[in-house]
Coordinates of C-alpha atoms and ligand atoms in Angstrom, one line a residue:
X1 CA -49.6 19.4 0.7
X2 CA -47.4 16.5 2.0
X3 CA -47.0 13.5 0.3
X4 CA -45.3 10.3 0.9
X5 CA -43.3 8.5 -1.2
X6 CA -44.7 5.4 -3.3
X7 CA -42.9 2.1 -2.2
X8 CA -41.6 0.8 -5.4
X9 CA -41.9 -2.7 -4.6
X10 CA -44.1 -3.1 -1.2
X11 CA -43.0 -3.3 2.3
X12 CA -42.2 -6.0 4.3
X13 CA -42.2 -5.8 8.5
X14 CA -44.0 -1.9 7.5
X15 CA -40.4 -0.9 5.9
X16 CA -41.2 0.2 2.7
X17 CA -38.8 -0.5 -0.1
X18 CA -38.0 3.3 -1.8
X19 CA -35.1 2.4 -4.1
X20 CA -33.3 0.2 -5.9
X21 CA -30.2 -0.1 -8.2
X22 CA -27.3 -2.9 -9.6
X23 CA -25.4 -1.2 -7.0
X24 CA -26.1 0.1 -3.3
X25 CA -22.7 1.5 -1.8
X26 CA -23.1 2.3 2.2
X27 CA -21.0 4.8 3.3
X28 CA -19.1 7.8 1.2
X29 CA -15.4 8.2 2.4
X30 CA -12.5 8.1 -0.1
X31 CA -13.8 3.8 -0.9
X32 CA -17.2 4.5 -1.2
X33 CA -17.5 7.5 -3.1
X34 CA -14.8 5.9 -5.6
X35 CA -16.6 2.8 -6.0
X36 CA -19.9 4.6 -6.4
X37 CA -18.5 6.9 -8.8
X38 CA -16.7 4.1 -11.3
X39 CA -19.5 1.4 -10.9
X40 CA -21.7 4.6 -12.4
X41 CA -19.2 5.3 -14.9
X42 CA -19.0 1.9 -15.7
X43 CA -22.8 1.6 -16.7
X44 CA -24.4 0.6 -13.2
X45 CA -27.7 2.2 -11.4
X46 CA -26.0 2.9 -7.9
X47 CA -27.0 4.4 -4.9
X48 CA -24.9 5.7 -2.5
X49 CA -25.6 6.0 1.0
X50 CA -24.3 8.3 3.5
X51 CA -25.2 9.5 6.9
X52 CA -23.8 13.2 7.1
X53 CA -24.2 15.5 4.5
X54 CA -21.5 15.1 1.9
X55 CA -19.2 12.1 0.6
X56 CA -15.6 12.0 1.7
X57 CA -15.9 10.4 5.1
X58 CA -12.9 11.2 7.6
X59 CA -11.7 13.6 4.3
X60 CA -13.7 16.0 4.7
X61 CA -17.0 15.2 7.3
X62 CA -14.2 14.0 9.6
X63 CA -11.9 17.3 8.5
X64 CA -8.5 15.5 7.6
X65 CA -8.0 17.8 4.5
X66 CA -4.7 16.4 3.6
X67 CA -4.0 16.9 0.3
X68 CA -1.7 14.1 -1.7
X69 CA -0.1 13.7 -5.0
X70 CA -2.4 12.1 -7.1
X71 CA -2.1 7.7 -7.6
X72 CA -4.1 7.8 -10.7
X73 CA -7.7 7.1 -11.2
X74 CA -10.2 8.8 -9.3
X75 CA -7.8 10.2 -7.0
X76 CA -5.8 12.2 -9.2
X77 CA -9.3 12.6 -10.8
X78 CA -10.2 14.3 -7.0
X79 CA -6.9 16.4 -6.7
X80 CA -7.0 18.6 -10.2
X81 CA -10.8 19.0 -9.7
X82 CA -9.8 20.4 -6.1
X83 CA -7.3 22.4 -7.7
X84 CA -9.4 23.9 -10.6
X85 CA -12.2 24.3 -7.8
X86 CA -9.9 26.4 -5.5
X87 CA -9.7 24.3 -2.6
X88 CA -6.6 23.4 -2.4
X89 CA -4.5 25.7 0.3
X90 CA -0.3 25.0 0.1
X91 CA 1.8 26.2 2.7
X92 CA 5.5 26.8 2.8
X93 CA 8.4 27.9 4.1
X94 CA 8.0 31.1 2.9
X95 CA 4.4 31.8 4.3
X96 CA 5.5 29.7 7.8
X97 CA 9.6 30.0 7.5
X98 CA 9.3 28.7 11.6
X99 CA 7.6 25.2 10.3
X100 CA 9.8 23.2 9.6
X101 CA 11.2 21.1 12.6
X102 CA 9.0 22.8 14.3
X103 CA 7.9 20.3 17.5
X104 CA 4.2 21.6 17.2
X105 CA 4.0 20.7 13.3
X106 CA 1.6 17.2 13.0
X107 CA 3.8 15.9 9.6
X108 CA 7.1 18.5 9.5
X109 CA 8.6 18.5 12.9
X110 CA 11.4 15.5 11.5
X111 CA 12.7 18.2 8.7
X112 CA 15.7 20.0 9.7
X113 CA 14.3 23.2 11.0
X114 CA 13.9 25.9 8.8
X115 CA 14.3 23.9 5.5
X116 CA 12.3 24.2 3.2
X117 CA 8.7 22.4 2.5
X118 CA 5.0 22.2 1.1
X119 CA 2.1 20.9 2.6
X120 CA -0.5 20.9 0.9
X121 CA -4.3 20.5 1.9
X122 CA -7.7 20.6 0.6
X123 CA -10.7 22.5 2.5
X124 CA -12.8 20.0 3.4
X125 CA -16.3 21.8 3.3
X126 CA -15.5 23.1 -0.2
X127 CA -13.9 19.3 -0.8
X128 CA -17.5 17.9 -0.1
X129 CA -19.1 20.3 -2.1
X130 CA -17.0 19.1 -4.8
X131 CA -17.6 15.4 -4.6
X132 CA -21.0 15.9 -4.1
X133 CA -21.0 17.5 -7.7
X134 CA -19.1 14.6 -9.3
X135 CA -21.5 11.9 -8.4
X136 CA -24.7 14.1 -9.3
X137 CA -22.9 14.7 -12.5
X138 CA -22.3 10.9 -12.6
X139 CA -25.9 10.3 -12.1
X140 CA -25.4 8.4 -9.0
X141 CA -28.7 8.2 -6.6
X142 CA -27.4 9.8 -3.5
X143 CA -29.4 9.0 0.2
X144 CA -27.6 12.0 2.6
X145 CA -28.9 12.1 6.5
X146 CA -29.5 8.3 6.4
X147 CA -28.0 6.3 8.4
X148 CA -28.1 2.5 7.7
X149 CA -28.7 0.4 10.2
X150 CA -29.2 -2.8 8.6
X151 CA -29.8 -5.8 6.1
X152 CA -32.2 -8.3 5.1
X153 CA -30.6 -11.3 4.0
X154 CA -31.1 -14.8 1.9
X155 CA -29.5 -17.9 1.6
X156 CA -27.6 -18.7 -1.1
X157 CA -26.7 -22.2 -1.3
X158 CA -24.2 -22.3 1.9
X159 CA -23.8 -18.7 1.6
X160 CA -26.4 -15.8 2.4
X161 CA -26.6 -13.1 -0.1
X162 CA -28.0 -9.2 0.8
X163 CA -31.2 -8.3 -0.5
X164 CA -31.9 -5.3 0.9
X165 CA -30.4 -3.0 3.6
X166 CA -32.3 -0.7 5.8
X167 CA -31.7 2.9 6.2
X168 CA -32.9 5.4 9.3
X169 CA -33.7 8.3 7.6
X170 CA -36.8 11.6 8.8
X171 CA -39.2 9.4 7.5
X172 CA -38.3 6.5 9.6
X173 CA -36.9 2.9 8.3
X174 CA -36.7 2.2 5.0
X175 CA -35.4 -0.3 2.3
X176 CA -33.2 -0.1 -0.4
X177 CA -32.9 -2.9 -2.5
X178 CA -29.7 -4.1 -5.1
X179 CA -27.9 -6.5 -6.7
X180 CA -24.5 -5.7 -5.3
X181 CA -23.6 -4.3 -1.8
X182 CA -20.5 -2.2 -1.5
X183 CA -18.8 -2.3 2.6
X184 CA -17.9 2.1 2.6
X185 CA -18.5 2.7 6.3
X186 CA -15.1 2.3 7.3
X187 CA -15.7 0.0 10.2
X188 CA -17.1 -2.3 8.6
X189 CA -20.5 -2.3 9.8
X190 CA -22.2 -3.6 6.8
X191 CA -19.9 -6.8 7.1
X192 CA -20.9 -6.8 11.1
X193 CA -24.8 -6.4 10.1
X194 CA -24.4 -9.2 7.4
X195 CA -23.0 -12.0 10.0
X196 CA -19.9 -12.1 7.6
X197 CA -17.2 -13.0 9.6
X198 CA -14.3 -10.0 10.9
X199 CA -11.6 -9.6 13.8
X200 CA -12.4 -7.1 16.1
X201 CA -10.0 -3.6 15.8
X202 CA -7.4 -3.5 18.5
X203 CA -5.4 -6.7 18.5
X204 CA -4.5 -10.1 15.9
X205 CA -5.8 -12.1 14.0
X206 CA -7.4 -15.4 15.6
X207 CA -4.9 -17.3 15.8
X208 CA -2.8 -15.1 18.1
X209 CA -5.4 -13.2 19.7
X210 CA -5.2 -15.3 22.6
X211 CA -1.7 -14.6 23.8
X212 CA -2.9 -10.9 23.3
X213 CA -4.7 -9.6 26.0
X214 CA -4.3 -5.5 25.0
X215 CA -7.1 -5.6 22.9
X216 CA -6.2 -1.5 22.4
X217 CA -7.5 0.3 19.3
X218 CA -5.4 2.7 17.7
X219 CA -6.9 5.8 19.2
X220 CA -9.6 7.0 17.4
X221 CA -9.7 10.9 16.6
X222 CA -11.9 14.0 16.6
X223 CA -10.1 17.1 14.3
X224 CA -11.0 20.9 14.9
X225 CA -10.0 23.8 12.9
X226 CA -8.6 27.2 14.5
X227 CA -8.6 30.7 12.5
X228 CA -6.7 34.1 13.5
X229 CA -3.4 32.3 14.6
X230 CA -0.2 34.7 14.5
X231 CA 1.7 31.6 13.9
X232 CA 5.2 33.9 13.8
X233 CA 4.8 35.4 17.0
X234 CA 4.3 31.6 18.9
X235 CA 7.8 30.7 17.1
X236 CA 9.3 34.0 18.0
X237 CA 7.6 33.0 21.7
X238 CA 9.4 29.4 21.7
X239 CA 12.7 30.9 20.2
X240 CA 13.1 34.0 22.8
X241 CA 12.2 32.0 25.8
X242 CA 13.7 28.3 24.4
X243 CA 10.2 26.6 24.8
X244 CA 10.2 24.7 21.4
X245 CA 7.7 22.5 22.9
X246 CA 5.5 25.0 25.0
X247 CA 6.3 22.9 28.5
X248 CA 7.0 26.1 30.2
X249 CA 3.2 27.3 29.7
X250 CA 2.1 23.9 29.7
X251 CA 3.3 22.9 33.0
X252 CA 2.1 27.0 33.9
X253 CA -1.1 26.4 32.8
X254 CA -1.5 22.6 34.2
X255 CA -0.4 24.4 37.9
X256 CA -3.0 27.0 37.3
X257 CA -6.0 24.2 37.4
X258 CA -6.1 25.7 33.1
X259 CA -5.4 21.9 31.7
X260 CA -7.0 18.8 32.6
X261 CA -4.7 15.8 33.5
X262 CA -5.6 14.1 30.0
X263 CA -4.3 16.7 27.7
X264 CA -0.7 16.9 26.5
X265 CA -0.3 13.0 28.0
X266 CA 3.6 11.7 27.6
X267 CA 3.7 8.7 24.7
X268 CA 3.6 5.5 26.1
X269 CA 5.8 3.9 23.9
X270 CA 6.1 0.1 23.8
X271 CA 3.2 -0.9 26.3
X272 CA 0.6 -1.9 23.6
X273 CA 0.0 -3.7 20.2
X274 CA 1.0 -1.2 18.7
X275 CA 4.6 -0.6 20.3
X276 CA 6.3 2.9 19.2
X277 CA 3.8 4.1 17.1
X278 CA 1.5 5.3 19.1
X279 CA -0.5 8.3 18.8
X280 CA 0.2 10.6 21.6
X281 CA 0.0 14.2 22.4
X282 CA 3.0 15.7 24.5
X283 CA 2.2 18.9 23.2
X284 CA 0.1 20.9 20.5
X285 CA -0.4 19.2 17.3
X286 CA -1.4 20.8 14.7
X287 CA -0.8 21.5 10.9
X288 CA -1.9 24.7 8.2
X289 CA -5.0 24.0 6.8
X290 CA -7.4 26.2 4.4
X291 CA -5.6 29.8 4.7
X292 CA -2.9 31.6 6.5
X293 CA -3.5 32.1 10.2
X294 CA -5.8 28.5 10.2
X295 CA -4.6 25.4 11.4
X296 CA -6.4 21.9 12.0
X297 CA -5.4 20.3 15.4
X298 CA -5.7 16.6 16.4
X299 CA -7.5 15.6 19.4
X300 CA -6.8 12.1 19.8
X301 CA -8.8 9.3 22.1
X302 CA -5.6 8.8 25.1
X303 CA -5.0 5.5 24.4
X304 CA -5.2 4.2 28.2
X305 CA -9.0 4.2 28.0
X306 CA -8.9 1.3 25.0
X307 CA -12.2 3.1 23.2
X308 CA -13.6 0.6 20.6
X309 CA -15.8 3.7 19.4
X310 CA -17.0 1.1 16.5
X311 CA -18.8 -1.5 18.3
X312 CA -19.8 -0.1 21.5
X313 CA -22.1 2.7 22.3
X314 CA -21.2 3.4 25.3
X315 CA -17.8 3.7 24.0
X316 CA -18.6 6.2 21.2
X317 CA -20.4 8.0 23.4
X318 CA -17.9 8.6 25.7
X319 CA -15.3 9.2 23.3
X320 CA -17.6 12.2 21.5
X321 CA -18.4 13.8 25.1
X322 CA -14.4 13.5 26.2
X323 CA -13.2 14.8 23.1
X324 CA -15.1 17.7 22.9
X325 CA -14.2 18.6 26.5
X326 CA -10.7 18.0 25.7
X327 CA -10.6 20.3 22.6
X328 CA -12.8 23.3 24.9
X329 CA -9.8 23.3 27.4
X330 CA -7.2 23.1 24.4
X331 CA -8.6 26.3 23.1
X332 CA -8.8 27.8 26.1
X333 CA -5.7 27.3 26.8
X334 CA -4.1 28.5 23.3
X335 CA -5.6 31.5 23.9
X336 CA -5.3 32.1 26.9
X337 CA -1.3 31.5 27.5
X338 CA 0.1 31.1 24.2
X339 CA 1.4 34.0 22.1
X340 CA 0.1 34.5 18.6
X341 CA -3.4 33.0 19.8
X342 CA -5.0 36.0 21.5
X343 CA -7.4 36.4 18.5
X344 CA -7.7 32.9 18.1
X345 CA -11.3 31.1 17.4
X346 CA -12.6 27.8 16.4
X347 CA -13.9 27.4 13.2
X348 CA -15.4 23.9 12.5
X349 CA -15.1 20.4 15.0
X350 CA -15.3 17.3 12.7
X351 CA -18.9 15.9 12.2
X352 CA -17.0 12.7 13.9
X353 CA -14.5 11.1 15.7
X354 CA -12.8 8.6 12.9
X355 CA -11.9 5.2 13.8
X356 CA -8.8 4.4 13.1
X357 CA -8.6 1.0 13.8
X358 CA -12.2 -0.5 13.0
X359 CA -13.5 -4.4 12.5
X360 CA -11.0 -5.8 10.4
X361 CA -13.3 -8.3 7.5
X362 CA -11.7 -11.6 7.1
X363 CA -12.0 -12.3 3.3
X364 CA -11.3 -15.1 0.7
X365 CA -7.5 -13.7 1.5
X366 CA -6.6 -11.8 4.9
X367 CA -3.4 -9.7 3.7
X368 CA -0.8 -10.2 6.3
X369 CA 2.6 -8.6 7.5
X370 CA 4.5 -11.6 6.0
X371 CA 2.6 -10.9 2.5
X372 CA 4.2 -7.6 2.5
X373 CA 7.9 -9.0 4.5
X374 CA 8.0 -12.0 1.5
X375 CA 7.2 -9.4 -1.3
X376 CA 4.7 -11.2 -2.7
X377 CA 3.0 -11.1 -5.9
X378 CA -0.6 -12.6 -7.0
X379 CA -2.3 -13.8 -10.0
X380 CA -5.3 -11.6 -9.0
X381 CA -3.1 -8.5 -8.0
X382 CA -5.4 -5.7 -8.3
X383 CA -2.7 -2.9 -8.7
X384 CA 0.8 -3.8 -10.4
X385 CA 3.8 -3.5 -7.4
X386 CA 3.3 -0.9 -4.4
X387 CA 6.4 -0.2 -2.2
X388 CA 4.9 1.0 1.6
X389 CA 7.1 1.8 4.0
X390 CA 6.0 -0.7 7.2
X391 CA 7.0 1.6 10.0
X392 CA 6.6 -2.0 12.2
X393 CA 9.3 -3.3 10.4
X394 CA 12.1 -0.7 11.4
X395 CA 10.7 1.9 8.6
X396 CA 11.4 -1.4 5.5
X397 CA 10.2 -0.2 2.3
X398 CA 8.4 -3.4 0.8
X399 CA 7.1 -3.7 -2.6
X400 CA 4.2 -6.2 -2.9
X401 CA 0.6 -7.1 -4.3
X402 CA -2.4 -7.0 -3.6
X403 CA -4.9 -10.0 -4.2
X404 CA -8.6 -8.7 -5.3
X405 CA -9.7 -11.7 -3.2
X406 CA -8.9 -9.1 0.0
X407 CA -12.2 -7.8 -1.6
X408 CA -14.5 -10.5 -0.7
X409 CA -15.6 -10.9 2.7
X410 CA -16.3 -14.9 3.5
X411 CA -19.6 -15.8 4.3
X412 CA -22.0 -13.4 1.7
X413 CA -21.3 -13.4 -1.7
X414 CA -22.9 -10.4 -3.2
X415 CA -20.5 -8.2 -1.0
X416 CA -17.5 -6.2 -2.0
X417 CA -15.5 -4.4 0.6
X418 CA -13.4 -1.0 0.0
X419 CA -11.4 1.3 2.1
X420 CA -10.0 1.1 5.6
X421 CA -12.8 -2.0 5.8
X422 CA -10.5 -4.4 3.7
X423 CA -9.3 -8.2 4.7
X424 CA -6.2 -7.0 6.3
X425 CA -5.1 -7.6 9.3
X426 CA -4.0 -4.2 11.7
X427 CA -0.4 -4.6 11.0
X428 CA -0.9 -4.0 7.7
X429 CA -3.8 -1.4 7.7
X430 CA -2.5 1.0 10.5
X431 CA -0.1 3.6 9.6
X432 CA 0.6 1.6 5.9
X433 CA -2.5 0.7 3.8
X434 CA -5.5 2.9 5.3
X435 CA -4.3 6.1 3.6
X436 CA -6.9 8.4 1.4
X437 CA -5.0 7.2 -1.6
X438 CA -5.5 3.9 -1.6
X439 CA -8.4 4.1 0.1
X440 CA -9.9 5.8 -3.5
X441 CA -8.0 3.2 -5.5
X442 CA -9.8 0.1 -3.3
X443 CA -13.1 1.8 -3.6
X444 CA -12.3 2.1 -7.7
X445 CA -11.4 -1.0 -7.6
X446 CA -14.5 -2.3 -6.3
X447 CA -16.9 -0.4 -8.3
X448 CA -15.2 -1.8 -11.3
X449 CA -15.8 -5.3 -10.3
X450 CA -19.3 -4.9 -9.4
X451 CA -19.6 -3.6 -12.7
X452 CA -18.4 -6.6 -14.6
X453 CA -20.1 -8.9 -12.1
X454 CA -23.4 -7.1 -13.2
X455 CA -22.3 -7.1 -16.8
X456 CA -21.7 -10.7 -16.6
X457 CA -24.5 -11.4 -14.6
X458 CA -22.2 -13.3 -11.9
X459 CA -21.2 -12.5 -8.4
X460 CA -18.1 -10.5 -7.3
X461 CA -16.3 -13.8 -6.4
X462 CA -16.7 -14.9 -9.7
X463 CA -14.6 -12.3 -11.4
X464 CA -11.9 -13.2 -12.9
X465 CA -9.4 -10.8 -12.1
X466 CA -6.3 -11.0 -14.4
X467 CA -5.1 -7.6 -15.0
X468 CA -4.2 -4.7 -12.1
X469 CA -6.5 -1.8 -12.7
X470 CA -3.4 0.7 -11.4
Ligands
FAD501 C1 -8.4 10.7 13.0 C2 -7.9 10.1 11.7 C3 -6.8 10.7 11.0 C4 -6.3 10.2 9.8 N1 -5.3 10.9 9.2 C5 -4.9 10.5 7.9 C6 -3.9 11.2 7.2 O1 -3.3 12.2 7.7 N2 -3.7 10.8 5.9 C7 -4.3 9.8 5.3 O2 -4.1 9.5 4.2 N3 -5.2 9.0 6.0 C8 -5.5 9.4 7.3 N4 -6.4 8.6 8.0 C9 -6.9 7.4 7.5 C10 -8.0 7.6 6.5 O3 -8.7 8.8 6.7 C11 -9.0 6.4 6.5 O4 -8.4 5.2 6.6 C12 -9.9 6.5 5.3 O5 -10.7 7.7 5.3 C13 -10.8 5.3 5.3 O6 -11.7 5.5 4.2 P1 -13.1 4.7 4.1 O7 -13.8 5.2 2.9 O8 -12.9 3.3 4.4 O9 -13.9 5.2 5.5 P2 -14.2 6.7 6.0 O10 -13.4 7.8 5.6 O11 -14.3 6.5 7.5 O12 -15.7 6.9 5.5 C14 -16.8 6.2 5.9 C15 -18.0 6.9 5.5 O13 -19.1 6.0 5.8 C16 -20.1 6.8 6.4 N5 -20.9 5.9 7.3 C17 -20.3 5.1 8.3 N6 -21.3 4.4 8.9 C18 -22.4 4.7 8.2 C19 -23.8 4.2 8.4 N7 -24.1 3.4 9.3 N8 -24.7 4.7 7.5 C20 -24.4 5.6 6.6 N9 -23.1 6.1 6.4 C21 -22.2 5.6 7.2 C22 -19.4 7.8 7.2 O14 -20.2 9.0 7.5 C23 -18.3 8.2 6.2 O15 -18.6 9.2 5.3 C24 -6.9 9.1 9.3 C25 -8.0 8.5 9.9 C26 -8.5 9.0 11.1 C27 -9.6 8.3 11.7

């Protein structure tokens, strides 16, 4: 027989409120899943919502199965569970002794070719199975397949607070009600839904954004996984006919009518925000994932068509349909004109494309390039001294602080923010402070102080924060 769910506290517009908890965290990437996970640990009801089918976010829905030596906390928490667990996959030179230097290698093409090396990555299906076991055993309320869509809102004093947010799930709209709201999308659409103020992803803050018409994202990206590579006999291929980068059956293939004008694009190097350090594809890019003979390849947005996949639909759309065609005539392709991918097959396209450079929140403090250039340190540092290399800043190692006021957005004051959704501004969160590491540590950090703000019975900008958690 079906039955419907009671409504624990009414309904209000016909949304019927199903849940509530100290703590509602929307979205499960690296932030949200750690600040679900501590807030728990830390004595909180939470709920965690998420729209795909596992926590982990770009991780592991999105496919980036990097694997990284462990920062503490949670995250080194994460990386020994994935070891114990088996799904951790290490590669080196003596299962790919043609990697290193290696043009079509995504992180090892600088090392001097043939040298030796170890990347290391997690699978990310058996990754989310993982994490999905860690907040179960935590005892944190999970919502999977919803997909929020927004909040409900009151005034406090000058400020609003969040009351409820609203969730899309089979059985329609429905409302979930807390005492603290944690920002995990990764775009910051919670911040966007709330009215709290941000700066749109592609460009500067305000007060420059003026005298900056590119207004470019970083391209966004969609990652794909390929199984029954013979990586050996495409370097034996690049060796015997000196095609390091595979031009010769590039430009083959591109004469043939085989490859559409967008894929394998040159760089365009200094003609955005974001100078150098674009994200191009001249050629394959790919990296060993999982086992031997499987490799995860990148698929980026071409950064001429300015997608701001966050914040317009039309946008996102386009950027799913593109992306998908692009990675169908990369596969072709690979299989049919490069050597060692005959037998080659995709395995898995990410349940995304991840945005890399998303609404950036302007908080109580907006971190800033000169924060990091001055070195400087805070009275509220929420980690002691991180040294980041700023590849802006001619590849400068600088070792600064972090203010926890970077965790409240202005504007609603029962909010804390987490991940690649914190008051930075793009300078500082592209390439630098966006990584899955930190991105754990942030959403630690968070949980923690929701905690003690529901402890105390205050809100998150009333913690005092004295002491780095890191
Ligand atoms: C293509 C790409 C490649 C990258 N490569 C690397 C790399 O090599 N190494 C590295 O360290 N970092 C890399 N990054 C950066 C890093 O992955 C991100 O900065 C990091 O994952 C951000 O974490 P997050 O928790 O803020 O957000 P995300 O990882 O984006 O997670 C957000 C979560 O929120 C969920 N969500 C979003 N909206 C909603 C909604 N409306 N309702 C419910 N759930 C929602 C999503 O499904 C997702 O699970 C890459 C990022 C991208 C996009």
């Amino acid at each position: 027989m079906h039955s419907t769910k009671t409504a624990i506290a009414g309904t209000r517009d016909g949304i019927p409120v199903v849940a509530e908890a100290d703590v509602v965290v929307v979205g499960g990437g690296p932030g949200g899943f750690a600040a679900a996970l501590r807030a728990r640990r830390d004595g909180c009801s939470v709920i965690l919502i998420e729209k795909f089918d596992m926590p982990g976010g770009v991780h592991t829905s999105g496919l980036q199965g990097a694997a990284n030596t462990g920062v503490g906390g949670i995250h080194t928490e994460l990386m020994e569970r994935f070891a114990q667990e088996n799904c951790i996959y290490i590669a080196d030179e003596t299962v790919l002794p043609d990697w290193a230097g290696n043009p079509l290698s995504h992180y090892d093409y600088y090392l001097p070719p043939g040298s030796p090396f170890r990347r290391a990555s997690f699978n990310p299906e058996s990754a989310g199975n993982v994490m999905v076991r860690m907040l179960e055993e935590a005892g944190v309320h999970t919502f999977y397949g919803a997909n929020f869509v927004d909040v409900r809102l009151e005034s406090q004093g000058e400020e609003q607070r969040i009351s409820q947010v609203i969730i899309d799930t089979v059985e329609g709209l429905q409302a979930i009600s807390g005492r603290i709201f944690i920002e995990g999308t990764g775009t910051a659409e919670l911040v966007a839904r709330s009215g709290a103020p941000f700066v749109r992803g592609g460009g500067r803050q305000p007060e420059t954004i003026e005298t900056d018409p590119v207004n470019r994202p970083i391209p966004g990206g969609l990652l794909w996984i390929m199984s029954g590579i013979d990586f050996a006999a495409t370097a034996a291929y690049q060796r015997r006919e000196n095609d390091p980068s595979l031009s010769k059956l590039i430009n083959a293939a591109r004469a043939a009518g085989d490859i559409p004008p967008d894929l394998y694009r040159p760089r365009l190097a200094a003609q955005g925000v974001y100078g150098d350090h674009y994200i191009g594809h001249p050629t394959v890019d790919m990296s060993p994932i999982q086992g031997p003979g499987t490799f995860i390849l990148w698929q980026n947005v071409p950064y001429e068509w300015a997608l701001h996949m966050d914040d317009d639909a039309a946008h996102a759309s386009r950027a799913k349909r593109e992306l998908r065609r692009l990675i169908d005539a990369e596969s072709r392709f690979l299989v049919k004109y490069v050597p060692g991918f005959e037998d080659a097959f995709i395995t898995h396209v990410g349940r995304y494309v991840g945005v890399r450079d998303g609404r950036h929140p302007i908080g109580e403090y907006v971190f800033s390039i000169d924060d990091a250039r001055q070195q400087r340190r805070f009275p509220d540092a929420v980690t002691r001294p991180m040294t980041k290399t700023f590849f802006w800043d001619a590849y400068t190692r600088y070792t600064f602080e972090v203010p926890y006021r970077c965790f409240l957005p202005k504007g609603v004051c029962n909010m804390l923010l987490t991940g690649a959704s914190l008051s930075f501004t793009f300078e500082t969160i592209f390439m630098v402070m966006r990584n899955f590491p930190w991105c754990t540590q942030t959403g630690e950090i968070a949980g923690h102080a929701a905690a003690r703000a529901i402890r105390e019975g205050i809100t998150p900008r009333e913690v005092v924060w004295r002491e780095p958690l890191f």
